[in-house]
Amino acid sequence: MNKEVNDLLARQLATWETARHSYEALTGVRVKELNVRGVPYKVQFNPARIVSSGAKVDAKSIRERRCFLCAANRPAEQEGIPFLGHYELLVNPFPIFPRHLTIPETEHVPQLIGHRFADMLELARELTDFTIFYNGPRCGASAPDHAHFQAGNRGFMPIEADWRTRIGETVVQTECATLYSLDDAPRTTLVIDTDDADEACRFFQTIYHALPVPEGDQEPMMNILALYESSRWTIFVFPRAKHRPACYTAEGDARLLSSPASVDLGGVFITPVEQDFLKITADDVAQILSEVCLSPEAFVHVKEHIRNEIR
């Protein structure tokens, strides 16, 4: 399927002017590196991502806009590749990655992961050149009303290369799967490492049910990354406590337009405003992570719950 996707991207860049200009603009994207309490992060200045970072995702705004993931509302130039009979692989016209896909459900149904995790594993197995990611409805998704995944070039996010050097503890281990937590505070990271899809789903469901569900939400808040290599899945689960940090709505110099999602938690912070790119520091990133991720105490409680469930 990697070849089909590469062919799709080539066709879209040849025929879809908006996408072509966006991907050409990536060559001029500026990046700087930060050391956040011993963990490497990158910051990307990407003006096109203002569409996502600045998206209004309150219920009223969602009701009043047309869903851009529904087939009837997409640009005429946008093509898709069917997947599993009820998804489509689309080229994302506002990319972070040199190859960036959006993978919506064909039906207009809410962004929920509970019964879709196995689909995410299958996407990772078929798209081995990509890392698959999921943003919860209040965890960076700009279309919380329409179920979708995204995918981007493998190896783009620092966590993919260095997570094994940051293993803090083995939370649980079975014959064919291990759940780790990483020593990367203030980020809170769980990693499922397995060659068994059923066991990956069992581990995930245990994590899912161990996490709190905020009042008014249907599911726990989380971001997820999944990749498949050498017949094994690596799945990163980032439990969340908050949608956006205080700096998102702060006044004056204190304001940073940061709405962290999977890519940010994977180690690449996206800043669509140049002033924010220039001024953001490692301390700012640490503060943002400490607000949107679980508290250390809550993370310990979640891991204890998981241990009690998986024996």
PDB file of C-alpha atoms in Angstrom:
ATOM      1  CA  MET A   1       0.000   0.000   0.000  1.00  0.00           C
ATOM      2  CA  ASN A   2       2.986   2.331   0.427  1.00  0.00           C
ATOM      3  CA  LYS A   3       3.355   2.506  -3.369  1.00  0.00           C
ATOM      4  CA  GLU A   4      -0.339   3.311  -3.856  1.00  0.00           C
ATOM      5  CA  VAL A   5      -0.047   6.164  -1.383  1.00  0.00           C
ATOM      6  CA  ASN A   6       3.112   7.527  -2.997  1.00  0.00           C
ATOM      7  CA  ASP A   7       1.386   7.399  -6.395  1.00  0.00           C
ATOM      8  CA  LEU A   8      -1.623   9.220  -4.930  1.00  0.00           C
ATOM      9  CA  LEU A   9       0.595  11.959  -3.527  1.00  0.00           C
ATOM     10  CA  ALA A  10       2.367  12.371  -6.873  1.00  0.00           C
ATOM     11  CA  ARG A  11      -0.964  12.668  -8.708  1.00  0.00           C
ATOM     12  CA  GLN A  12      -2.383  15.138  -6.193  1.00  0.00           C
ATOM     13  CA  LEU A  13       0.666  17.392  -6.323  1.00  0.00           C
ATOM     14  CA  ALA A  14       0.420  17.396 -10.104  1.00  0.00           C
ATOM     15  CA  THR A  15      -3.295  18.235 -10.256  1.00  0.00           C
ATOM     16  CA  TRP A  16      -4.245  20.000  -6.991  1.00  0.00           C
ATOM     17  CA  GLU A  17      -2.803  23.492  -6.772  1.00  0.00           C
ATOM     18  CA  THR A  18      -3.570  24.080  -3.074  1.00  0.00           C
ATOM     19  CA  ALA A  19      -1.799  20.893  -2.039  1.00  0.00           C
ATOM     20  CA  ARG A  20       1.156  21.536  -4.360  1.00  0.00           C
ATOM     21  CA  HIS A  21       1.752  25.005  -2.922  1.00  0.00           C
ATOM     22  CA  SER A  22       1.473  23.696   0.661  1.00  0.00           C
ATOM     23  CA  TYR A  23       4.000  20.919   0.095  1.00  0.00           C
ATOM     24  CA  GLU A  24       6.357  23.266  -1.724  1.00  0.00           C
ATOM     25  CA  ALA A  25       6.127  25.625   1.273  1.00  0.00           C
ATOM     26  CA  LEU A  26       7.382  22.843   3.556  1.00  0.00           C
ATOM     27  CA  THR A  27      10.836  23.308   2.047  1.00  0.00           C
ATOM     28  CA  GLY A  28      10.939  26.720   3.725  1.00  0.00           C
ATOM     29  CA  VAL A  29       9.636  25.607   7.116  1.00  0.00           C
ATOM     30  CA  ARG A  30      11.998  26.624   9.918  1.00  0.00           C
ATOM     31  CA  VAL A  31      12.922  24.268  12.725  1.00  0.00           C
ATOM     32  CA  LYS A  32      14.795  24.719  15.975  1.00  0.00           C
ATOM     33  CA  GLU A  33      15.798  22.156  18.597  1.00  0.00           C
ATOM     34  CA  LEU A  34      15.166  22.318  22.335  1.00  0.00           C
ATOM     35  CA  ASN A  35      16.267  20.174  25.258  1.00  0.00           C
ATOM     36  CA  VAL A  36      13.271  19.791  27.569  1.00  0.00           C
ATOM     37  CA  ARG A  37      14.512  18.301  30.835  1.00  0.00           C
ATOM     38  CA  GLY A  38      16.844  15.970  28.981  1.00  0.00           C
ATOM     39  CA  VAL A  39      14.392  15.036  26.207  1.00  0.00           C
ATOM     40  CA  PRO A  40      14.931  16.361  22.652  1.00  0.00           C
ATOM     41  CA  TYR A  41      12.125  18.319  21.042  1.00  0.00           C
ATOM     42  CA  LYS A  42      11.883  20.219  17.782  1.00  0.00           C
ATOM     43  CA  VAL A  43       9.818  23.329  17.136  1.00  0.00           C
ATOM     44  CA  GLN A  44       8.473  23.841  13.610  1.00  0.00           C
ATOM     45  CA  PHE A  45       7.314  27.219  12.314  1.00  0.00           C
ATOM     46  CA  ASN A  46       4.535  26.254   9.918  1.00  0.00           C
ATOM     47  CA  PRO A  47       2.078  29.080   9.069  1.00  0.00           C
ATOM     48  CA  ALA A  48      -0.271  26.765   7.147  1.00  0.00           C
ATOM     49  CA  ARG A  49      -1.089  24.917  10.359  1.00  0.00           C
ATOM     50  CA  ILE A  50      -2.999  27.908  11.711  1.00  0.00           C
ATOM     51  CA  VAL A  51      -6.017  26.148  10.156  1.00  0.00           C
ATOM     52  CA  SER A  52      -5.647  23.349  12.702  1.00  0.00           C
ATOM     53  CA  SER A  53      -4.020  25.091  15.677  1.00  0.00           C
ATOM     54  CA  GLY A  54      -6.519  27.934  15.581  1.00  0.00           C
ATOM     55  CA  ALA A  55      -9.556  25.792  14.804  1.00  0.00           C
ATOM     56  CA  LYS A  56     -12.702  26.548  16.781  1.00  0.00           C
ATOM     57  CA  VAL A  57     -13.832  23.206  18.152  1.00  0.00           C
ATOM     58  CA  ASP A  58     -16.601  24.275  20.513  1.00  0.00           C
ATOM     59  CA  ALA A  59     -19.990  22.680  19.929  1.00  0.00           C
ATOM     60  CA  LYS A  60     -21.551  25.824  18.430  1.00  0.00           C
ATOM     61  CA  SER A  61     -18.724  26.343  15.910  1.00  0.00           C
ATOM     62  CA  ILE A  62     -18.798  22.684  14.904  1.00  0.00           C
ATOM     63  CA  ARG A  63     -22.557  22.823  14.291  1.00  0.00           C
ATOM     64  CA  GLU A  64     -22.262  25.945  12.160  1.00  0.00           C
ATOM     65  CA  ARG A  65     -19.526  24.804   9.786  1.00  0.00           C
ATOM     66  CA  ARG A  66     -19.561  22.218   7.024  1.00  0.00           C
ATOM     67  CA  CYS A  67     -17.488  19.151   7.846  1.00  0.00           C
ATOM     68  CA  PHE A  68     -14.373  19.269   5.680  1.00  0.00           C
ATOM     69  CA  LEU A  69     -13.846  15.495   6.018  1.00  0.00           C
ATOM     70  CA  CYS A  70     -17.206  14.543   4.517  1.00  0.00           C
ATOM     71  CA  ALA A  71     -16.859  13.588   0.854  1.00  0.00           C
ATOM     72  CA  ALA A  72     -19.570  16.020  -0.236  1.00  0.00           C
ATOM     73  CA  ASN A  73     -17.634  18.988   1.184  1.00  0.00           C
ATOM     74  CA  ARG A  74     -14.120  18.179   0.003  1.00  0.00           C
ATOM     75  CA  PRO A  75     -12.344  20.002  -2.838  1.00  0.00           C
ATOM     76  CA  ALA A  76     -13.171  18.573  -6.236  1.00  0.00           C
ATOM     77  CA  GLU A  77      -9.475  17.866  -6.819  1.00  0.00           C
ATOM     78  CA  GLN A  78      -9.065  15.672  -3.742  1.00  0.00           C
ATOM     79  CA  GLU A  79      -8.793  11.948  -4.515  1.00  0.00           C
ATOM     80  CA  GLY A  80      -8.898   9.047  -2.080  1.00  0.00           C
ATOM     81  CA  ILE A  81      -7.891   5.397  -1.700  1.00  0.00           C
ATOM     82  CA  PRO A  82     -10.466   3.120   0.013  1.00  0.00           C
ATOM     83  CA  PHE A  83      -9.306   1.237   3.108  1.00  0.00           C
ATOM     84  CA  LEU A  84     -11.076  -1.532   5.063  1.00  0.00           C
ATOM     85  CA  GLY A  85     -14.298  -0.670   3.254  1.00  0.00           C
ATOM     86  CA  HIS A  86     -15.106   2.337   5.456  1.00  0.00           C
ATOM     87  CA  TYR A  87     -12.063   4.666   5.433  1.00  0.00           C
ATOM     88  CA  GLU A  88     -10.366   6.719   2.732  1.00  0.00           C
ATOM     89  CA  LEU A  89      -6.693   7.642   2.494  1.00  0.00           C
ATOM     90  CA  LEU A  90      -6.429  11.320   1.530  1.00  0.00           C
ATOM     91  CA  VAL A  91      -3.524  13.702   0.999  1.00  0.00           C
ATOM     92  CA  ASN A  92      -3.612  16.329   3.762  1.00  0.00           C
ATOM     93  CA  PRO A  93      -3.516  19.749   2.035  1.00  0.00           C
ATOM     94  CA  PHE A  94      -1.982  21.464   5.107  1.00  0.00           C
ATOM     95  CA  PRO A  95       0.982  19.212   5.850  1.00  0.00           C
ATOM     96  CA  ILE A  96       3.403  18.922   8.743  1.00  0.00           C
ATOM     97  CA  PHE A  97       5.221  15.987   7.119  1.00  0.00           C
ATOM     98  CA  PRO A  98       6.691  15.674   3.592  1.00  0.00           C
ATOM     99  CA  ARG A  99       4.038  12.959   3.179  1.00  0.00           C
ATOM    100  CA  HIS A 100       0.971  13.646   5.302  1.00  0.00           C
ATOM    101  CA  LEU A 101      -2.290  11.719   5.083  1.00  0.00           C
ATOM    102  CA  THR A 102      -5.723  12.186   6.600  1.00  0.00           C
ATOM    103  CA  ILE A 103      -7.748   8.979   6.901  1.00  0.00           C
ATOM    104  CA  PRO A 104     -11.434   9.719   7.579  1.00  0.00           C
ATOM    105  CA  GLU A 105     -14.273   7.295   8.175  1.00  0.00           C
ATOM    106  CA  THR A 106     -16.653   7.386   5.219  1.00  0.00           C
ATOM    107  CA  GLU A 107     -19.605   8.106   7.532  1.00  0.00           C
ATOM    108  CA  HIS A 108     -19.948  11.297   9.560  1.00  0.00           C
ATOM    109  CA  VAL A 109     -19.575   9.835  13.060  1.00  0.00           C
ATOM    110  CA  PRO A 110     -17.783  11.240  16.156  1.00  0.00           C
ATOM    111  CA  GLN A 111     -14.047  11.063  16.726  1.00  0.00           C
ATOM    112  CA  LEU A 112     -13.828   8.155  19.192  1.00  0.00           C
ATOM    113  CA  ILE A 113     -11.109   5.503  19.428  1.00  0.00           C
ATOM    114  CA  GLY A 114     -12.611   2.841  21.722  1.00  0.00           C
ATOM    115  CA  HIS A 115     -13.846   0.521  18.955  1.00  0.00           C
ATOM    116  CA  ARG A 116     -11.375   1.656  16.257  1.00  0.00           C
ATOM    117  CA  PHE A 117      -8.018   0.759  17.767  1.00  0.00           C
ATOM    118  CA  ALA A 118      -7.753  -2.480  15.738  1.00  0.00           C
ATOM    119  CA  ASP A 119      -8.220  -0.385  12.577  1.00  0.00           C
ATOM    120  CA  MET A 120      -5.287   1.769  13.666  1.00  0.00           C
ATOM    121  CA  LEU A 121      -3.109  -1.343  14.008  1.00  0.00           C
ATOM    122  CA  GLU A 122      -4.129  -2.493  10.523  1.00  0.00           C
ATOM    123  CA  LEU A 123      -3.270   0.919   9.078  1.00  0.00           C
ATOM    124  CA  ALA A 124       0.170   0.721  10.685  1.00  0.00           C
ATOM    125  CA  ARG A 125       0.717  -2.784   9.296  1.00  0.00           C
ATOM    126  CA  GLU A 126      -0.212  -1.714   5.762  1.00  0.00           C
ATOM    127  CA  LEU A 127       1.515   1.690   5.786  1.00  0.00           C
ATOM    128  CA  THR A 128       4.973   0.709   6.990  1.00  0.00           C
ATOM    129  CA  ASP A 129       6.543   3.921   5.647  1.00  0.00           C
ATOM    130  CA  PHE A 130       4.303   5.918   7.975  1.00  0.00           C
ATOM    131  CA  THR A 131       3.499   6.476  11.614  1.00  0.00           C
ATOM    132  CA  ILE A 132      -0.260   6.497  12.232  1.00  0.00           C
ATOM    133  CA  PHE A 133      -1.684   8.943  14.730  1.00  0.00           C
ATOM    134  CA  TYR A 134      -4.932   9.665  16.505  1.00  0.00           C
ATOM    135  CA  ASN A 135      -5.971  12.905  18.201  1.00  0.00           C
ATOM    136  CA  GLY A 136      -8.853  12.753  20.645  1.00  0.00           C
ATOM    137  CA  PRO A 137     -11.779  15.160  20.151  1.00  0.00           C
ATOM    138  CA  ARG A 138     -10.335  17.534  22.770  1.00  0.00           C
ATOM    139  CA  CYS A 139      -6.703  16.593  22.210  1.00  0.00           C
ATOM    140  CA  GLY A 140      -5.816  18.468  19.045  1.00  0.00           C
ATOM    141  CA  ALA A 141      -8.380  17.126  16.579  1.00  0.00           C
ATOM    142  CA  SER A 142      -9.693  19.933  14.367  1.00  0.00           C
ATOM    143  CA  ALA A 143     -12.626  17.716  13.285  1.00  0.00           C
ATOM    144  CA  PRO A 144     -13.908  16.220  16.559  1.00  0.00           C
ATOM    145  CA  ASP A 145     -17.227  15.453  14.890  1.00  0.00           C
ATOM    146  CA  HIS A 146     -15.806  13.134  12.203  1.00  0.00           C
ATOM    147  CA  ALA A 147     -13.796   9.989  13.013  1.00  0.00           C
ATOM    148  CA  HIS A 148     -10.360   9.985  11.393  1.00  0.00           C
ATOM    149  CA  PHE A 149      -6.722   9.033  11.741  1.00  0.00           C
ATOM    150  CA  GLN A 150      -3.686  10.717  10.234  1.00  0.00           C
ATOM    151  CA  ALA A 151      -0.333   9.433   9.023  1.00  0.00           C
ATOM    152  CA  GLY A 152       3.079  10.969   8.452  1.00  0.00           C
ATOM    153  CA  ASN A 153       6.588   9.926   7.441  1.00  0.00           C
ATOM    154  CA  ARG A 154       8.202   7.413   9.734  1.00  0.00           C
ATOM    155  CA  GLY A 155      11.111   8.782  11.772  1.00  0.00           C
ATOM    156  CA  PHE A 156       9.884  12.377  11.745  1.00  0.00           C
ATOM    157  CA  MET A 157       9.237  12.577  15.492  1.00  0.00           C
ATOM    158  CA  PRO A 158      12.106  12.273  17.991  1.00  0.00           C
ATOM    159  CA  ILE A 159      10.254   9.783  20.189  1.00  0.00           C
ATOM    160  CA  GLU A 160      10.357   7.178  17.415  1.00  0.00           C
ATOM    161  CA  ALA A 161      14.148   7.005  17.507  1.00  0.00           C
ATOM    162  CA  ASP A 162      14.915   7.340  21.199  1.00  0.00           C
ATOM    163  CA  TRP A 163      12.037   5.893  23.219  1.00  0.00           C
ATOM    164  CA  ARG A 164      13.948   2.759  24.251  1.00  0.00           C
ATOM    165  CA  THR A 165      16.623   4.906  25.879  1.00  0.00           C
ATOM    166  CA  ARG A 166      13.911   6.532  28.028  1.00  0.00           C
ATOM    167  CA  ILE A 167      12.181   3.465  29.443  1.00  0.00           C
ATOM    168  CA  GLY A 168      11.394   4.279  33.072  1.00  0.00           C
ATOM    169  CA  GLU A 169       9.741   1.029  34.087  1.00  0.00           C
ATOM    170  CA  THR A 170       8.025  -2.073  32.808  1.00  0.00           C
ATOM    171  CA  VAL A 171       4.418  -1.625  33.871  1.00  0.00           C
ATOM    172  CA  VAL A 172       3.247  -5.112  32.850  1.00  0.00           C
ATOM    173  CA  GLN A 173       4.607  -7.913  30.697  1.00  0.00           C
ATOM    174  CA  THR A 174       2.999 -10.997  29.205  1.00  0.00           C
ATOM    175  CA  GLU A 175       4.374 -13.735  26.968  1.00  0.00           C
ATOM    176  CA  CYS A 176       4.055 -11.623  23.811  1.00  0.00           C
ATOM    177  CA  ALA A 177       3.598  -8.002  24.892  1.00  0.00           C
ATOM    178  CA  THR A 178       5.169  -5.420  27.166  1.00  0.00           C
ATOM    179  CA  LEU A 179       3.792  -2.140  28.441  1.00  0.00           C
ATOM    180  CA  TYR A 180       6.410   0.422  29.389  1.00  0.00           C
ATOM    181  CA  SER A 181       6.203   3.885  30.846  1.00  0.00           C
ATOM    182  CA  LEU A 182       8.853   6.373  29.808  1.00  0.00           C
ATOM    183  CA  ASP A 183      11.000   8.578  32.001  1.00  0.00           C
ATOM    184  CA  ASP A 184      10.135  11.743  30.092  1.00  0.00           C
ATOM    185  CA  ALA A 185       8.214  13.975  32.509  1.00  0.00           C
ATOM    186  CA  PRO A 186       6.321  16.251  32.257  1.00  0.00           C
ATOM    187  CA  ARG A 187       5.093  14.264  29.265  1.00  0.00           C
ATOM    188  CA  THR A 188       3.247  11.097  30.329  1.00  0.00           C
ATOM    189  CA  THR A 189       3.924   8.245  27.922  1.00  0.00           C
ATOM    190  CA  LEU A 190       2.901   4.588  27.822  1.00  0.00           C
ATOM    191  CA  VAL A 191       4.365   2.293  25.154  1.00  0.00           C
ATOM    192  CA  ILE A 192       2.902  -1.018  24.006  1.00  0.00           C
ATOM    193  CA  ASP A 193       5.502  -3.250  22.321  1.00  0.00           C
ATOM    194  CA  THR A 194       4.138  -6.453  20.761  1.00  0.00           C
ATOM    195  CA  ASP A 195       3.880  -8.722  17.731  1.00  0.00           C
ATOM    196  CA  ASP A 196       0.331  -9.766  18.621  1.00  0.00           C
ATOM    197  CA  ALA A 197      -2.567  -7.564  17.494  1.00  0.00           C
ATOM    198  CA  ASP A 198      -5.026  -9.147  19.922  1.00  0.00           C
ATOM    199  CA  GLU A 199      -2.703  -8.531  22.842  1.00  0.00           C
ATOM    200  CA  ALA A 200      -2.124  -4.948  21.680  1.00  0.00           C
ATOM    201  CA  CYS A 201      -5.891  -4.432  21.720  1.00  0.00           C
ATOM    202  CA  ARG A 202      -6.196  -6.014  25.176  1.00  0.00           C
ATOM    203  CA  PHE A 203      -3.466  -3.772  26.567  1.00  0.00           C
ATOM    204  CA  PHE A 204      -5.002  -0.725  24.947  1.00  0.00           C
ATOM    205  CA  GLN A 205      -8.472  -1.454  26.311  1.00  0.00           C
ATOM    206  CA  THR A 206      -6.989  -1.818  29.785  1.00  0.00           C
ATOM    207  CA  ILE A 207      -5.298   1.584  29.458  1.00  0.00           C
ATOM    208  CA  TYR A 208      -8.514   3.039  28.036  1.00  0.00           C
ATOM    209  CA  HIS A 209     -10.576   1.885  31.020  1.00  0.00           C
ATOM    210  CA  ALA A 210      -7.912   2.958  33.528  1.00  0.00           C
ATOM    211  CA  LEU A 211      -8.069   6.588  32.430  1.00  0.00           C
ATOM    212  CA  PRO A 212     -10.556   9.111  33.759  1.00  0.00           C
ATOM    213  CA  VAL A 213     -13.371  10.333  31.501  1.00  0.00           C
ATOM    214  CA  PRO A 214     -13.907  14.083  31.967  1.00  0.00           C
ATOM    215  CA  GLU A 215     -17.423  15.213  32.686  1.00  0.00           C
ATOM    216  CA  GLY A 216     -19.335  15.710  29.449  1.00  0.00           C
ATOM    217  CA  ASP A 217     -16.893  13.615  27.382  1.00  0.00           C
ATOM    218  CA  GLN A 218     -17.527  10.154  25.959  1.00  0.00           C
ATOM    219  CA  GLU A 219     -13.976   8.841  26.262  1.00  0.00           C
ATOM    220  CA  PRO A 220     -10.710   9.459  28.119  1.00  0.00           C
ATOM    221  CA  MET A 221      -8.527  12.203  26.669  1.00  0.00           C
ATOM    222  CA  MET A 222      -5.544  10.829  24.776  1.00  0.00           C
ATOM    223  CA  ASN A 223      -3.246  10.996  21.769  1.00  0.00           C
ATOM    224  CA  ILE A 224      -1.850   7.861  20.129  1.00  0.00           C
ATOM    225  CA  LEU A 225       0.973   7.036  17.718  1.00  0.00           C
ATOM    226  CA  ALA A 226       1.351   3.600  16.109  1.00  0.00           C
ATOM    227  CA  LEU A 227       4.007   2.133  13.849  1.00  0.00           C
ATOM    228  CA  TYR A 228       4.823  -1.343  12.545  1.00  0.00           C
ATOM    229  CA  GLU A 229       8.361  -2.559  11.942  1.00  0.00           C
ATOM    230  CA  SER A 230       9.992  -5.995  11.813  1.00  0.00           C
ATOM    231  CA  SER A 231       6.612  -7.652  12.429  1.00  0.00           C
ATOM    232  CA  ARG A 232       6.072  -5.703  15.663  1.00  0.00           C
ATOM    233  CA  TRP A 233       3.828  -2.844  16.670  1.00  0.00           C
ATOM    234  CA  THR A 234       5.034   0.046  18.776  1.00  0.00           C
ATOM    235  CA  ILE A 235       2.158   2.098  20.147  1.00  0.00           C
ATOM    236  CA  PHE A 236       2.618   5.304  22.118  1.00  0.00           C
ATOM    237  CA  VAL A 237      -0.321   6.372  24.274  1.00  0.00           C
ATOM    238  CA  PHE A 238      -0.243   9.866  25.775  1.00  0.00           C
ATOM    239  CA  PRO A 239      -2.969  10.253  28.424  1.00  0.00           C
ATOM    240  CA  ARG A 240      -4.242  13.823  28.670  1.00  0.00           C
ATOM    241  CA  ALA A 241      -5.658  16.040  31.402  1.00  0.00           C
ATOM    242  CA  LYS A 242      -6.440  19.199  29.438  1.00  0.00           C
ATOM    243  CA  HIS A 243      -7.251  20.317  25.897  1.00  0.00           C
ATOM    244  CA  ARG A 244      -5.230  23.506  25.573  1.00  0.00           C
ATOM    245  CA  PRO A 245      -2.693  25.167  27.894  1.00  0.00           C
ATOM    246  CA  ALA A 246      -3.276  28.518  29.589  1.00  0.00           C
ATOM    247  CA  CYS A 247      -0.926  30.277  27.161  1.00  0.00           C
ATOM    248  CA  TYR A 248      -3.367  29.586  24.303  1.00  0.00           C
ATOM    249  CA  THR A 249      -5.774  32.247  25.580  1.00  0.00           C
ATOM    250  CA  ALA A 250      -3.306  34.410  27.548  1.00  0.00           C
ATOM    251  CA  GLU A 251      -2.884  38.107  26.825  1.00  0.00           C
ATOM    252  CA  GLY A 252       0.165  39.950  25.471  1.00  0.00           C
ATOM    253  CA  ASP A 253       3.622  38.383  25.637  1.00  0.00           C
ATOM    254  CA  ALA A 254       2.319  35.430  27.649  1.00  0.00           C
ATOM    255  CA  ARG A 255       0.306  34.173  24.680  1.00  0.00           C
ATOM    256  CA  LEU A 256       1.523  31.176  22.664  1.00  0.00           C
ATOM    257  CA  LEU A 257      -0.797  29.655  20.071  1.00  0.00           C
ATOM    258  CA  SER A 258      -0.036  26.075  21.089  1.00  0.00           C
ATOM    259  CA  SER A 259      -2.722  23.403  20.837  1.00  0.00           C
ATOM    260  CA  PRO A 260      -0.726  20.198  21.374  1.00  0.00           C
ATOM    261  CA  ALA A 261      -1.697  17.057  19.510  1.00  0.00           C
ATOM    262  CA  SER A 262       0.028  13.759  18.696  1.00  0.00           C
ATOM    263  CA  VAL A 263       2.892  15.266  16.695  1.00  0.00           C
ATOM    264  CA  ASP A 264       3.699  17.775  19.456  1.00  0.00           C
ATOM    265  CA  LEU A 265       3.693  15.002  22.060  1.00  0.00           C
ATOM    266  CA  GLY A 266       5.855  12.937  19.722  1.00  0.00           C
ATOM    267  CA  GLY A 267       8.455  15.678  19.989  1.00  0.00           C
ATOM    268  CA  VAL A 268       7.708  18.209  17.232  1.00  0.00           C
ATOM    269  CA  PHE A 269       5.915  21.301  18.513  1.00  0.00           C
ATOM    270  CA  ILE A 270       4.045  23.121  15.769  1.00  0.00           C
ATOM    271  CA  THR A 271       3.959  26.919  15.897  1.00  0.00           C
ATOM    272  CA  PRO A 272       1.910  28.622  13.159  1.00  0.00           C
ATOM    273  CA  VAL A 273       2.873  32.126  14.374  1.00  0.00           C
ATOM    274  CA  GLU A 274       6.444  33.319  13.719  1.00  0.00           C
ATOM    275  CA  GLN A 275       6.652  35.348  16.922  1.00  0.00           C
ATOM    276  CA  ASP A 276       5.775  32.224  18.918  1.00  0.00           C
ATOM    277  CA  PHE A 277       8.432  30.209  17.073  1.00  0.00           C
ATOM    278  CA  LEU A 278      11.079  32.778  17.907  1.00  0.00           C
ATOM    279  CA  LYS A 279      10.232  33.143  21.596  1.00  0.00           C
ATOM    280  CA  ILE A 280       9.221  29.619  22.663  1.00  0.00           C
ATOM    281  CA  THR A 281      11.722  28.052  25.072  1.00  0.00           C
ATOM    282  CA  ALA A 282      12.309  24.653  26.643  1.00  0.00           C
ATOM    283  CA  ASP A 283      10.659  25.978  29.804  1.00  0.00           C
ATOM    284  CA  ASP A 284       7.578  26.957  27.782  1.00  0.00           C
ATOM    285  CA  VAL A 285       7.339  23.451  26.307  1.00  0.00           C
ATOM    286  CA  ALA A 286       7.731  21.909  29.766  1.00  0.00           C
ATOM    287  CA  GLN A 287       4.994  24.148  31.143  1.00  0.00           C
ATOM    288  CA  ILE A 288       2.629  23.293  28.283  1.00  0.00           C
ATOM    289  CA  LEU A 289       3.245  19.564  28.754  1.00  0.00           C
ATOM    290  CA  SER A 290       2.739  19.798  32.511  1.00  0.00           C
ATOM    291  CA  GLU A 291      -0.679  21.370  31.919  1.00  0.00           C
ATOM    292  CA  VAL A 292      -2.034  19.103  29.182  1.00  0.00           C
ATOM    293  CA  CYS A 293      -0.617  15.761  30.373  1.00  0.00           C
ATOM    294  CA  LEU A 294      -1.609  13.792  33.470  1.00  0.00           C
ATOM    295  CA  SER A 295      -0.137  14.863  36.787  1.00  0.00           C
ATOM    296  CA  PRO A 296       2.599  12.564  38.176  1.00  0.00           C
ATOM    297  CA  GLU A 297       0.194  11.396  40.895  1.00  0.00           C
ATOM    298  CA  ALA A 298      -2.575  10.598  38.402  1.00  0.00           C
ATOM    299  CA  PHE A 299      -0.106   8.756  36.157  1.00  0.00           C
ATOM    300  CA  VAL A 300       1.015   6.543  39.058  1.00  0.00           C
ATOM    301  CA  HIS A 301      -2.625   5.749  39.834  1.00  0.00           C
ATOM    302  CA  VAL A 302      -3.315   4.790  36.207  1.00  0.00           C
ATOM    303  CA  LYS A 303      -0.336   2.438  36.110  1.00  0.00           C
ATOM    304  CA  GLU A 304      -1.406   0.779  39.359  1.00  0.00           C
ATOM    305  CA  HIS A 305      -4.876   0.225  37.896  1.00  0.00           C
ATOM    306  CA  ILE A 306      -3.350  -1.359  34.764  1.00  0.00           C
ATOM    307  CA  ARG A 307      -1.165  -3.696  36.833  1.00  0.00           C
ATOM    308  CA  ASN A 308      -4.195  -4.868  38.763  1.00  0.00           C
ATOM    309  CA  GLU A 309      -6.074  -5.650  35.545  1.00  0.00           C
ATOM    310  CA  ILE A 310      -3.314  -7.391  33.554  1.00  0.00           C
ATOM    311  CA  ARG A 311      -1.650 -10.282  35.346  1.00  0.00           C
TER     312      ARG A 311
END
